[in-house]
Coordinates of C-alpha atoms (C1' of nucleotides) in Angstrom, one line a residue:
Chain A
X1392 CA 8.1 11.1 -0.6
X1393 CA 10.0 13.2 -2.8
X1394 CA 10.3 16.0 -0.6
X1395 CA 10.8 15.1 2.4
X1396 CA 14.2 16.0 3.1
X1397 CA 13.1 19.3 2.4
X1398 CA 10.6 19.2 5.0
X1399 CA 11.0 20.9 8.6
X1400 CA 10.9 19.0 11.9
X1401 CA 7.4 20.6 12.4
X1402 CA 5.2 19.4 9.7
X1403 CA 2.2 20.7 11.4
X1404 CA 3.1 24.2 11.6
X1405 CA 2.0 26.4 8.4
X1406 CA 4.6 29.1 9.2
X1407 CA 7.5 26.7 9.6
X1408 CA 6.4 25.2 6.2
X1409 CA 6.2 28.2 4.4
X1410 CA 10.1 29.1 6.0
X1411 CA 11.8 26.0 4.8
X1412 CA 10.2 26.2 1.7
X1413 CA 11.6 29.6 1.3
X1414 CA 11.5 30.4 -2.7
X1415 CA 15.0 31.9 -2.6
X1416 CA 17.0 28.8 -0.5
X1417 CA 16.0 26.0 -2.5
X1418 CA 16.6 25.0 -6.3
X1419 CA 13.8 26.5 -8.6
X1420 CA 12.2 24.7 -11.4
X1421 CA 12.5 25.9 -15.1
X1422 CA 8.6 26.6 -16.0
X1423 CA 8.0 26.1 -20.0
X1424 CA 4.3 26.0 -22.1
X1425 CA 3.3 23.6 -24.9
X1426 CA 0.9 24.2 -27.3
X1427 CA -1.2 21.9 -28.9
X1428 CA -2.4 23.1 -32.2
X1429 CA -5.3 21.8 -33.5
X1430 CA -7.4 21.3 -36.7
X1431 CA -9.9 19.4 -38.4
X1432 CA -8.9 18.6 -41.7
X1433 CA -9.9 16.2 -44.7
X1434 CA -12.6 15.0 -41.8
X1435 CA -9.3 14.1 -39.9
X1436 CA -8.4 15.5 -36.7
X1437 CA -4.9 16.8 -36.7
X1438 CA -2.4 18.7 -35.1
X1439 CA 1.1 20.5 -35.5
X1440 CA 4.2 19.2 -34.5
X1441 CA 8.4 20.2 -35.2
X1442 CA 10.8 17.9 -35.5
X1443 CA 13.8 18.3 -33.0
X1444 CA 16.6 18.8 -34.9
X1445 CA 18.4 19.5 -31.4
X1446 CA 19.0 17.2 -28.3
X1447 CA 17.5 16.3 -26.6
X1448 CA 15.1 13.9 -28.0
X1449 CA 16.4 15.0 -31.5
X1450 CA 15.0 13.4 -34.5
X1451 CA 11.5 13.1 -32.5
X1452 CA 8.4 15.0 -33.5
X1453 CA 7.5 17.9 -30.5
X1454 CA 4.8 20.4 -29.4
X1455 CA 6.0 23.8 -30.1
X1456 CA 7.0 25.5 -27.2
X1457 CA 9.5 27.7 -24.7
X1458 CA 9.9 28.7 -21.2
X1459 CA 8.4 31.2 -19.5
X1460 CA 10.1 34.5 -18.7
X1461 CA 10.2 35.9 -15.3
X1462 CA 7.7 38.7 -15.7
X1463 CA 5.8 36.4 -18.4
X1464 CA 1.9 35.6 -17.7
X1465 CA 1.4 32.2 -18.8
X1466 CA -1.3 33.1 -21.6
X1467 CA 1.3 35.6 -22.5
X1468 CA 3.5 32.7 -23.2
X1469 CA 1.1 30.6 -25.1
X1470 CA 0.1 33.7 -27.4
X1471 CA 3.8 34.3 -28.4
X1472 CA 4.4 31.0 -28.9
X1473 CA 1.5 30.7 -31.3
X1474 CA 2.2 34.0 -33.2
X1475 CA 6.1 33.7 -33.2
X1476 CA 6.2 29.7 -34.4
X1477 CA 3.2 29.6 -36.0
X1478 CA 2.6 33.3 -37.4
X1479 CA -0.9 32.8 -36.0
X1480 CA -3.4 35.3 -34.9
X1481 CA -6.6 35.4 -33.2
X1482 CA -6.9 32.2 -32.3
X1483 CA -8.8 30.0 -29.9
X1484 CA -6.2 29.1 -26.5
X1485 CA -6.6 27.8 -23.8
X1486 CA -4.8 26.3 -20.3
X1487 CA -4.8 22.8 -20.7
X1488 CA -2.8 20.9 -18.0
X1489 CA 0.4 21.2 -15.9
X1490 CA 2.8 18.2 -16.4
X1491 CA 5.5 18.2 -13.9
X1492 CA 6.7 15.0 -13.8
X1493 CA 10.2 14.9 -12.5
X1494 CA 12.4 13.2 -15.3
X1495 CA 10.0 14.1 -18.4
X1496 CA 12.8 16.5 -19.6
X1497 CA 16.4 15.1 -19.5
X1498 CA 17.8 18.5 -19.2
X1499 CA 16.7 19.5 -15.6
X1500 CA 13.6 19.5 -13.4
X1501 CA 11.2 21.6 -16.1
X1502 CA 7.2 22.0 -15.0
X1503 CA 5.4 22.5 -18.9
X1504 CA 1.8 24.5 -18.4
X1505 CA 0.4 22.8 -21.8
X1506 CA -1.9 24.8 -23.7
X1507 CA -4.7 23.8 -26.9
X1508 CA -5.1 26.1 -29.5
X1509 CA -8.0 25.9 -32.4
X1510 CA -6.9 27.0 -35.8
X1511 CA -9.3 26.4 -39.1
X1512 CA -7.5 23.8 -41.1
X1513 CA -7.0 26.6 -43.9
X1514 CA -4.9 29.2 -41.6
X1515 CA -3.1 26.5 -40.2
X1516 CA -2.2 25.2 -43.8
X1517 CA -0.7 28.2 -44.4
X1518 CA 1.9 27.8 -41.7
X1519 CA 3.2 24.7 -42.9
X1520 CA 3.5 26.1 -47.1
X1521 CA 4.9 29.6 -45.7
X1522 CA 7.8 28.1 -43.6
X1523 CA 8.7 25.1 -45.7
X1524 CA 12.5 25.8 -44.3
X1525 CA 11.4 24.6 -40.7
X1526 CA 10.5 20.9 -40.3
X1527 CA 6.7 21.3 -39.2
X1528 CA 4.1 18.9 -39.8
X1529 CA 0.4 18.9 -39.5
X1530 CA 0.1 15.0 -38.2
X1531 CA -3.5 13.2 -38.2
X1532 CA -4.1 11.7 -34.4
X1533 CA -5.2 8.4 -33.9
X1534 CA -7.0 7.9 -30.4
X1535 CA -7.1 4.6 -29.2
X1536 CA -10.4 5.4 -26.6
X1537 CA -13.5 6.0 -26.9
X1538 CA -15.4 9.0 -25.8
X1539 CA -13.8 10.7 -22.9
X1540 CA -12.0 7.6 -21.4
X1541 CA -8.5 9.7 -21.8
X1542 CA -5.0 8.3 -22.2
X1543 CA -2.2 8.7 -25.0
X1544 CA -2.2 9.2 -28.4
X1545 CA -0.3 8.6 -31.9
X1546 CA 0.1 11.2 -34.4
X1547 CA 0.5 10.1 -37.3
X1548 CA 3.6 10.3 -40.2
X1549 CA 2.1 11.9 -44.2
X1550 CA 1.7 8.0 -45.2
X1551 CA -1.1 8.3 -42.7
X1552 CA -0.7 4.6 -41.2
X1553 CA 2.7 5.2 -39.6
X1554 CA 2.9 6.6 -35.6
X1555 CA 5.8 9.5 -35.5
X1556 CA 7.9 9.2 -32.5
X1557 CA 7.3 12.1 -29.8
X1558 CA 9.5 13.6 -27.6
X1559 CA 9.2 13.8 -23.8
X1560 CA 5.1 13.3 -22.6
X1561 CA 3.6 14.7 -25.5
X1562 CA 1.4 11.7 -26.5
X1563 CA 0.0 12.5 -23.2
X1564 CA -0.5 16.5 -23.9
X1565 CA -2.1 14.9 -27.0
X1566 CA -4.4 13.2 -25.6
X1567 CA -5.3 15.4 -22.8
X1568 CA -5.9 18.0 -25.4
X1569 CA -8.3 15.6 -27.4
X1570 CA -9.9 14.3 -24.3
X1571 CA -10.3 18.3 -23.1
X1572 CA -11.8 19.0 -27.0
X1573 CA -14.5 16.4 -27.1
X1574 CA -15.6 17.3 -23.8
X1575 CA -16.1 21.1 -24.7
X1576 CA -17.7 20.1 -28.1
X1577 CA -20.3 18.7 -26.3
X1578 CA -21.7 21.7 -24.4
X1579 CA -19.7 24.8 -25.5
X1580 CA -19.3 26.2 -28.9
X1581 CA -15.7 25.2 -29.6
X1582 CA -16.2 23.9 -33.0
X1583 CA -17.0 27.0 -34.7
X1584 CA -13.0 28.1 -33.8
X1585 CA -12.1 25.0 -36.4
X1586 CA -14.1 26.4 -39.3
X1587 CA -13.5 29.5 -41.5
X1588 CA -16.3 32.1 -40.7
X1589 CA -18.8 31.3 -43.1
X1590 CA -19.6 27.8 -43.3
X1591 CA -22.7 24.8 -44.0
X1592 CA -23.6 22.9 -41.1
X1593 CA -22.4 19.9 -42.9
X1594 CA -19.1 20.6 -42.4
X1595 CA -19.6 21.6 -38.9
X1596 CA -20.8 18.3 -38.9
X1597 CA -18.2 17.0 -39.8
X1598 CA -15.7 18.8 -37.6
X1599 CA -18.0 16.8 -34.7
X1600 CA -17.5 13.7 -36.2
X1601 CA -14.0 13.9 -36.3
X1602 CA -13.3 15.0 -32.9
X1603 CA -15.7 12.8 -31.8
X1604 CA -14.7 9.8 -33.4
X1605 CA -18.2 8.9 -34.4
X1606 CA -20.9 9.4 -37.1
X1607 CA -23.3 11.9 -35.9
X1608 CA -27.3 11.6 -37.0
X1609 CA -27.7 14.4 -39.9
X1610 CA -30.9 15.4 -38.6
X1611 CA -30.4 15.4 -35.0
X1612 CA -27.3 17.2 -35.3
X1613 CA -28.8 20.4 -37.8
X1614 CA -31.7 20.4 -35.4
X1615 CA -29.5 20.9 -32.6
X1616 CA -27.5 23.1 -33.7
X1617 CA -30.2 25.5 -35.5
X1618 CA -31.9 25.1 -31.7
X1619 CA -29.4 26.2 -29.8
X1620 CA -29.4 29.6 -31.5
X1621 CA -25.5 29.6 -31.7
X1622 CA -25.4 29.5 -35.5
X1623 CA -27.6 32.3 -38.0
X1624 CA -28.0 32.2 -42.0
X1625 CA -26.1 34.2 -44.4
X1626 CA -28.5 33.9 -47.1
X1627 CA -25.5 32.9 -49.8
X1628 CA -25.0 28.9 -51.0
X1629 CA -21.5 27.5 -51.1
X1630 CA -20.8 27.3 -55.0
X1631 CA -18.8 24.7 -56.9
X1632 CA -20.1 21.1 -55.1
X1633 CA -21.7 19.3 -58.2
X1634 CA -24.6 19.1 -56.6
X1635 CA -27.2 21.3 -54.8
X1636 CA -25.2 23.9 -52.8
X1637 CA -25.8 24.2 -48.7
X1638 CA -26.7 27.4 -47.4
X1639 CA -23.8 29.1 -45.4
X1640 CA -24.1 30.2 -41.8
X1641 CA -22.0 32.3 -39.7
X1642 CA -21.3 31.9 -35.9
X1643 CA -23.6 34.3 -33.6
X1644 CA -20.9 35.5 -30.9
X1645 CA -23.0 35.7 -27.8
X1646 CA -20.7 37.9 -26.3
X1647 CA -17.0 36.9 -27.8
X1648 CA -16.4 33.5 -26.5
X1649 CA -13.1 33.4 -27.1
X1650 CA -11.1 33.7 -23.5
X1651 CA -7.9 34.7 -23.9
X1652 CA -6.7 34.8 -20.5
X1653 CA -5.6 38.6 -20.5
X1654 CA -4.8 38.4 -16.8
X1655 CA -2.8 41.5 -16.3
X1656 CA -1.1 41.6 -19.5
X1657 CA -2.2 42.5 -22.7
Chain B
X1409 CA 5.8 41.9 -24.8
X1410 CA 7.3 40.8 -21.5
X1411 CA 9.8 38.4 -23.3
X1412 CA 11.0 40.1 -25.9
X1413 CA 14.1 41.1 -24.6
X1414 CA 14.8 37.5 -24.1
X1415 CA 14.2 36.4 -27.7
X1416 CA 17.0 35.5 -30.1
X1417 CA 17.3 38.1 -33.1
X1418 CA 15.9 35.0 -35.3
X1419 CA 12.3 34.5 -34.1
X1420 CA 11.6 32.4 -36.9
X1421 CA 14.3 29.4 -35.9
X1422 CA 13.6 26.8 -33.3
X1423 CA 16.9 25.9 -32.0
X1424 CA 17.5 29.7 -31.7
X1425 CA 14.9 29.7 -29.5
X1426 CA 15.3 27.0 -27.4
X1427 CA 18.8 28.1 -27.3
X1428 CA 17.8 31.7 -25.9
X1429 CA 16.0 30.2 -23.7
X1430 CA 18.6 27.8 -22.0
X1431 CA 17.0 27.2 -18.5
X1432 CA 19.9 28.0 -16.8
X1433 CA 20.9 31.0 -18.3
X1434 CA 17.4 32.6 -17.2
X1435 CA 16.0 33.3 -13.8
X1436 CA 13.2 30.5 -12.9
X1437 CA 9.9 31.1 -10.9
X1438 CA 8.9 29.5 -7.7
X1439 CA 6.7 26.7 -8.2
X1440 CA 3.5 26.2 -5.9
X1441 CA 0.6 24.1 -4.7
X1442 CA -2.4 25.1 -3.8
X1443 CA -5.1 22.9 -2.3
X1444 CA -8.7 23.7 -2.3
X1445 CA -10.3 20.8 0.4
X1446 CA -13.7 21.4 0.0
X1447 CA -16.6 19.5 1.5
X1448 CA -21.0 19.6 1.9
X1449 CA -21.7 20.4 5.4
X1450 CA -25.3 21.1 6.7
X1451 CA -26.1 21.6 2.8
X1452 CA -23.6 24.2 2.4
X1453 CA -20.9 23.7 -0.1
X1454 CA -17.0 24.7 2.2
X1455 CA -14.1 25.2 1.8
X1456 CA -11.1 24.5 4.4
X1457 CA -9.2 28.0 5.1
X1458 CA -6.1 29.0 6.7
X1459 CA -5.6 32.4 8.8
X1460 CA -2.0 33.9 7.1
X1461 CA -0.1 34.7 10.6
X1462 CA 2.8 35.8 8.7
X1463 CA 3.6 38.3 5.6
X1464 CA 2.5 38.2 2.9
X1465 CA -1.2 39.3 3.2
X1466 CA -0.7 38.8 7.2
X1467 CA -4.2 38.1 8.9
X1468 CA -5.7 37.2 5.4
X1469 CA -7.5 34.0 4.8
X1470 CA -5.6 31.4 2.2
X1471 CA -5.8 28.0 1.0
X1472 CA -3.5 25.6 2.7
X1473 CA -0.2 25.5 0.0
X1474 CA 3.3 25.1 -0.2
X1475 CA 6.3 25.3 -3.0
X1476 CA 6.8 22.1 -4.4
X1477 CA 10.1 20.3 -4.2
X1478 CA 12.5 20.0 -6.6
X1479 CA 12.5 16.4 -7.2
X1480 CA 9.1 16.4 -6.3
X1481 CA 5.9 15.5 -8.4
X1482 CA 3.3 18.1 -8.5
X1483 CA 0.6 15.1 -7.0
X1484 CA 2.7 14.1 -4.5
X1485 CA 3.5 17.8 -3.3
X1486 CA -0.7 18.3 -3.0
X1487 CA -0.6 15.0 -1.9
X1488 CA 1.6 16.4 0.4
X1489 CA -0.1 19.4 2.0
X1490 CA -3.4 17.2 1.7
X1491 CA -1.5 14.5 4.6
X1492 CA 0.8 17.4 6.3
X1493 CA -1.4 20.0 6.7
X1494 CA -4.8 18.2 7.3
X1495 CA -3.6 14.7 8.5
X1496 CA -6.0 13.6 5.7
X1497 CA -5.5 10.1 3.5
X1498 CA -7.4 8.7 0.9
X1499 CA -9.1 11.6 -0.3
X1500 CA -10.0 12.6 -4.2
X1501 CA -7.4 15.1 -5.3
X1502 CA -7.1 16.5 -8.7
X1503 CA -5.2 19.1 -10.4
X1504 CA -7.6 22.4 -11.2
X1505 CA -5.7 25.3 -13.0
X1506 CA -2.2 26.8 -12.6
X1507 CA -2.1 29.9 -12.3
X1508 CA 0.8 32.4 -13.3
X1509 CA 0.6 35.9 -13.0
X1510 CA 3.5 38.0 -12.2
X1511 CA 2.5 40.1 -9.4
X1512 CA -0.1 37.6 -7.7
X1513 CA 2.4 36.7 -4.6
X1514 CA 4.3 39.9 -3.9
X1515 CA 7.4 38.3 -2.7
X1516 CA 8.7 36.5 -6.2
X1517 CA 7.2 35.3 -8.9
X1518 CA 5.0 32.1 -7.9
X1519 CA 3.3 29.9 -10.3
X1520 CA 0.6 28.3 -8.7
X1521 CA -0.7 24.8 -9.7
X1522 CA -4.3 24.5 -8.3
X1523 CA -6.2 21.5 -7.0
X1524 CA -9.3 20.2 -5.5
X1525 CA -9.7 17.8 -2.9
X1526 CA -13.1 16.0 -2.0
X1527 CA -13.8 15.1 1.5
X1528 CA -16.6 13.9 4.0
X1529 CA -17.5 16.7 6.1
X1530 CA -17.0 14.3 9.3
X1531 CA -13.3 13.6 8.3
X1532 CA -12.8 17.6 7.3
X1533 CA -14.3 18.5 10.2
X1534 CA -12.1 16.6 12.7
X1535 CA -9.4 17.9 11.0
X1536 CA -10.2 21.1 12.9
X1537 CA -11.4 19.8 15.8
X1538 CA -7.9 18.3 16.4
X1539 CA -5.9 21.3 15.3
X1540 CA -7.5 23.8 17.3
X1541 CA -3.8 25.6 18.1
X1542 CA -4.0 26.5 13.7
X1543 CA -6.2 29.2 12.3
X1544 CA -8.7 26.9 10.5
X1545 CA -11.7 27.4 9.2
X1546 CA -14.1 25.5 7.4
X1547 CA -15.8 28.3 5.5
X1548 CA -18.8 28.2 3.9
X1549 CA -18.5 29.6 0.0
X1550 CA -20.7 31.9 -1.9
X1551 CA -20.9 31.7 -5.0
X1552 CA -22.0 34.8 -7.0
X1553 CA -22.7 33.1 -10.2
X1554 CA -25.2 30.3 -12.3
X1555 CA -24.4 27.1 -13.7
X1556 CA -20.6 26.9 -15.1
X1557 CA -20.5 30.3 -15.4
X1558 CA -17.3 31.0 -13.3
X1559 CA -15.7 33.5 -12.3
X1560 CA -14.5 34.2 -8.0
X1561 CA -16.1 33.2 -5.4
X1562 CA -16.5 34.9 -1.7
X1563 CA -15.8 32.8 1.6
X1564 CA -18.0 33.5 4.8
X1565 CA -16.9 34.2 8.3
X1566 CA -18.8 31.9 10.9
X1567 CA -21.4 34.6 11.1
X1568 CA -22.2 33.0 7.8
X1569 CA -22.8 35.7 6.3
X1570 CA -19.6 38.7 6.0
X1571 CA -16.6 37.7 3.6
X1572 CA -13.3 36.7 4.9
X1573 CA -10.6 39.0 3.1
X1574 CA -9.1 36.2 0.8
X1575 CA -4.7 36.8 -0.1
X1576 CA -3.6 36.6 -3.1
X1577 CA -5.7 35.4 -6.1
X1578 CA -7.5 32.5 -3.8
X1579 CA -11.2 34.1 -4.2
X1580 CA -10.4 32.8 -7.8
X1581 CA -9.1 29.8 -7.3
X1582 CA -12.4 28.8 -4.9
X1583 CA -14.1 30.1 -7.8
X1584 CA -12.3 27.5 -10.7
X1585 CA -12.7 24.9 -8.1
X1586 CA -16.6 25.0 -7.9
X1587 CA -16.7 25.4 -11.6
X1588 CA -14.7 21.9 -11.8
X1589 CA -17.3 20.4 -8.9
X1590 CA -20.4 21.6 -10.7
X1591 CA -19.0 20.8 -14.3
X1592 CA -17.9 17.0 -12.7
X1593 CA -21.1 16.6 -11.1
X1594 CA -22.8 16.3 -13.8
X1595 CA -21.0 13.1 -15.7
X1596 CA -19.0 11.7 -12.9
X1597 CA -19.6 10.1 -9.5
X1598 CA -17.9 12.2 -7.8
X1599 CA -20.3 13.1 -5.7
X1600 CA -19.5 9.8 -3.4
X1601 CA -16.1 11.6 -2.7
X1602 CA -18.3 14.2 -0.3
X1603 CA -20.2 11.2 1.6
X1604 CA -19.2 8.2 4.3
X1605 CA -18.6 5.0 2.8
X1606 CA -22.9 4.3 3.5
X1607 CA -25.4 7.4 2.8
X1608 CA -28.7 7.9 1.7
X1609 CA -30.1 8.8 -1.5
X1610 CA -31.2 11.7 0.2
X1611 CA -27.7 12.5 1.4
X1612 CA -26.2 12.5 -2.1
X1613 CA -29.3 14.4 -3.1
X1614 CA -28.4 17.2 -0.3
X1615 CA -24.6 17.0 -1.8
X1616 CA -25.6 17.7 -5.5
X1617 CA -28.4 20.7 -4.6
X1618 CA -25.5 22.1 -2.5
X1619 CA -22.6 22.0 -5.1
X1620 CA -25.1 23.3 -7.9
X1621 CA -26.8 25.9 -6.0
X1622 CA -30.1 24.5 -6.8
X1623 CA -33.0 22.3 -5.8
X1624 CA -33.3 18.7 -7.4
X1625 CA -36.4 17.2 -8.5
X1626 CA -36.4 13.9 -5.7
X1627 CA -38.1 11.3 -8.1
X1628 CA -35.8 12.2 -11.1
X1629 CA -32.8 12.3 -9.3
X1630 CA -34.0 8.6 -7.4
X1631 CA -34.3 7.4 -10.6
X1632 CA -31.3 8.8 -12.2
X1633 CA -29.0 7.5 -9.3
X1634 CA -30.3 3.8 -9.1
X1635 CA -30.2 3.8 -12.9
X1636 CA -26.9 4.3 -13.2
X1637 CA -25.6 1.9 -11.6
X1638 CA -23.2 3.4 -9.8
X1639 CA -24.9 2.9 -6.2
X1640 CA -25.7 -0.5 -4.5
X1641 CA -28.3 -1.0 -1.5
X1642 CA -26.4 -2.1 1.7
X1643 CA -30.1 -3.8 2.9
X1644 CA -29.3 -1.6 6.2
X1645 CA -31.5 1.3 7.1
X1646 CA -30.4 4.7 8.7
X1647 CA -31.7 4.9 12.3
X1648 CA -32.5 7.6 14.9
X1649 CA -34.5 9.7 12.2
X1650 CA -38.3 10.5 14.0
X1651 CA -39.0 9.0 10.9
X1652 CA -39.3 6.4 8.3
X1653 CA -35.7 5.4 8.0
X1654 CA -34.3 5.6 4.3
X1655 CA -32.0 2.4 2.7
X1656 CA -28.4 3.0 3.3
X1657 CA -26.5 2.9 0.1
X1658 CA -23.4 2.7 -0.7
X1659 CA -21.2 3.5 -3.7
X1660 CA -19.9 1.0 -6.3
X1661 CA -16.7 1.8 -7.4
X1662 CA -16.3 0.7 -10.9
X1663 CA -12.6 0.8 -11.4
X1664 CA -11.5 2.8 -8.5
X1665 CA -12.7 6.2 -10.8
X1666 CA -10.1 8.1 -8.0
X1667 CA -7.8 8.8 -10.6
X1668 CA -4.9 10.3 -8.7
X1669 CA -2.3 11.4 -11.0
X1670 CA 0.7 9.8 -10.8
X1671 CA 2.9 10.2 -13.9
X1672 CA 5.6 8.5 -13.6
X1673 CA 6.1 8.3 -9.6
X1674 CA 4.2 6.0 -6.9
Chain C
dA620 C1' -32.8 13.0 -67.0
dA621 C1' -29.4 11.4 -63.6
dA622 C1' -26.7 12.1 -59.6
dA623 C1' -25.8 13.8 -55.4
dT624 C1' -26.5 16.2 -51.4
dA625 C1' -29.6 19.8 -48.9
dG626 C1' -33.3 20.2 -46.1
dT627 C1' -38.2 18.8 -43.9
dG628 C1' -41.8 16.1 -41.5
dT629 C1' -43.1 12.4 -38.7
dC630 C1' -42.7 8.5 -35.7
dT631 C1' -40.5 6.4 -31.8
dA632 C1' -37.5 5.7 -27.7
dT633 C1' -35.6 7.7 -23.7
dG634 C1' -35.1 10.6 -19.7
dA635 C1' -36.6 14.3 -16.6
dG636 C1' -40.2 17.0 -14.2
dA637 C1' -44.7 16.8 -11.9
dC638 C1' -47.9 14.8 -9.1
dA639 C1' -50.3 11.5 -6.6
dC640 C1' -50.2 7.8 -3.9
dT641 C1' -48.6 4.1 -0.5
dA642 C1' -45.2 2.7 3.3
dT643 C1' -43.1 2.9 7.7
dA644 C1' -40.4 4.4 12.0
dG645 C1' -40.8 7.6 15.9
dT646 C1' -43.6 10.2 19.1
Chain D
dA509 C1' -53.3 8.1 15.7
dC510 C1' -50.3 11.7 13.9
dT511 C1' -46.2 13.4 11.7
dA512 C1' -42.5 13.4 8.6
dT513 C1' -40.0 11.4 5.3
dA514 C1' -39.1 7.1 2.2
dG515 C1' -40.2 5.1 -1.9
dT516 C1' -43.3 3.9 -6.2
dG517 C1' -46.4 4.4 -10.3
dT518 C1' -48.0 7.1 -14.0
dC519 C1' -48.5 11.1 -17.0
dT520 C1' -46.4 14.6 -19.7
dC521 C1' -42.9 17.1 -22.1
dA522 C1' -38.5 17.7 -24.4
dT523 C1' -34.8 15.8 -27.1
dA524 C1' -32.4 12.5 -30.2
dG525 C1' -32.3 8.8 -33.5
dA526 C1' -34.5 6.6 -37.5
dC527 C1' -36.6 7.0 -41.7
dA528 C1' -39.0 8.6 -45.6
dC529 C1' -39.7 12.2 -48.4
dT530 C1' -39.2 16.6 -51.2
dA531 C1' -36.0 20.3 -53.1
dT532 C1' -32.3 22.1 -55.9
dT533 C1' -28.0 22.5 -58.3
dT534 C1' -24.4 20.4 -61.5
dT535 C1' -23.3 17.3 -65.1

DNA sequence: AAAATAGTGTCTATGAGACACTATAGT
DNA sequence: ACTATAGTGTCTCATAGACACTATTTT
């Protein structure tokens, strides 16, 4: 193992452990959060990525991110992230994984706290027209699993067909992200963080079927929804489809869903 | 916020940022792990607990942890404490939550990387059995909560029924960790983790109303269990009972479902 | 009027809870 | 024989998929 020239002559003593792992004698790690950024759009599930123009892995597409400072919560971290790269506010975030793989950075030993953040497609578009002098792209992911099953992911180059090269693990933040998003759609109201704040249920239908991967029964699905209470009607139509306009709802927030963290910081 | 003064004048630029935040030019946090080993005993959901002999929170109850190596992965450092500390091998361990507040360990700044581990109450309990010279204590957990609702947890003295004091932010940690078991229960067999290699339906049964706090309907769960497939009859029966002796069963593993981290080291 | 999607009603399949019943080892 | 639990069969209820049908707006 790893550590065990670190490791005292007494392995079965707590207090000996805790000595020789004493935080000040031996080499710290450098602690960093990613963020993965996602959105539904064009029934496609996407997310934002930066092109290094830096080493290391330069050229390759990345998560945004940064280290953590020393007096730094971690959520703390993911919020400035999102509002400093992305100018976004009042979004959906959330701890995703730690990956701490030895070697996944080439600069030195660096443990990233990954983070997913929900944006609606529109805010997120924004971004990308407002800071066309930074090389951000909003890339469609293609999971190759079904379901939950986990594992990489490609994101996707504008042509659509082409996988982008990513730095570091980030195919793997990727699909943990995706993985952790299907799983909350399923029991917890996560998709209303991808859709503006009036909305039909056809497109939160389809905000389902592209996280899920799958075509969802129409009728089973408004059923649902309208049954679980999360969802209320606005009384207005959308306007402009060419055909008969769907009433728009509005999320009912049971009592603000949205955790962000907070712990001990603002 | 608490990084400001370490960002670059130029927010808005990447490199600048990545440059500010050069990980040697900046202090770095201690990096931890803590292990939650938790277990069904006498239909009572416990956790393993360690008596703090030394400051920080001296006399304190903790989860047994340890600052991971530099070099070293974060699964084989739990892996680590799992074997060390415990003398346990082949158990389910999986990562939980890190968590990062300034302030939680009074010493430094510690980041804490969270897991769970799954073991037979026979195996946990020789554990202490054999370590009587540690403060150990297989403590069972109250949890304050429904469902996935979350939030921390208490830990009971062997009265059974006063709270240990808890150091740092363990109490939360316990908390996450039975959040993760009763969210897992549900969808994945991991249930088997708890239980010898042969059990009875009834066994599992006790496991499940332990880790969700709540009785099981016997017929429906029969019949959910043997439906899915994931249990096979061993044709033995249990003896000793006063009884009629139930089947022994015992679990089909799929595709060794132990998924045990591992990215990018053995 | 035609096109296109919104929205509703009904049937069916599936899975869980409830309940009653039979089966069997130990005392 | 009695007790206590194992194990089975059947009914009911809730939910999702399938399908057919009606409703309404734009062109």
């Amino acid at each position: 193992m790893a550590a065990n020239r670190s490791k005292p002559s007494t392995p079965d003593s707590e207090q000996a452990f805790l000595a020789a792992y004493d935080a000040s004698r031996f080499p710290r790690p450098s602690v960093a959060v990613d963020l993965v950024l996602m959105t539904v759009e064009e029934g496609r599930l996407k997310a934002l990525l930066l092109r290094r123009a830096e080493h290391p892995a330069k050229g390759r597409w990345s998560l945004p991110g940064g280290f953590v400072g020393i007096d730094e919560p971690l959520d703390a971290a993911a919020d400035r992230i999102v509002h400093g790269k992305a100018g976004l506010s009042g979004v959906f975030v959330e701890q995703l994984y730690t990956f701490g793989s030895p070697g996944r950075d080439p600069r030195t030993r660096v443990i990233s706290v990954a983070h997913f953040a929900l944006v609606p497609a529109a805010k997120l578009r924004e971004v990308l027209t407002a800071r066309t002098a930074e090389p951000l792209a909003l890339a469609p992911i293609r999971v190759p699993w079904e379901g939950e099953e986990g594992g990489p992911v490609e994101a996707l180059g504008p042509g659509g067909d082409e996988p982008l090269a990513l730095a570091f693990d980030h195919a793997e933040m990727l699909g943990t992200a995706v993985k952790r998003l299907r799983g909350r759609l399923s029991y917890s109201p996560v998709g209303y963080e991808l859709l503006p704040g009036e909305f039909t249920l056809r497109a939160l239908q389809t905000i389902h079927e592209a996280v899920l991967s799958r075509k969802l029964n129409k009728d089973a699905f408004r059923r649902r929804i309208l049954a679980s209470g999360e969802v209320e009607p606005t009384g207005r139509l959308e306007g402009d489809v060419g055909h008969r306009p769907a009433e728009l709802y509005r999320y009912r927030r049971p009592q603000r869903p949205h955790r962000r963290g907070g712990r001990g910081t603002s």
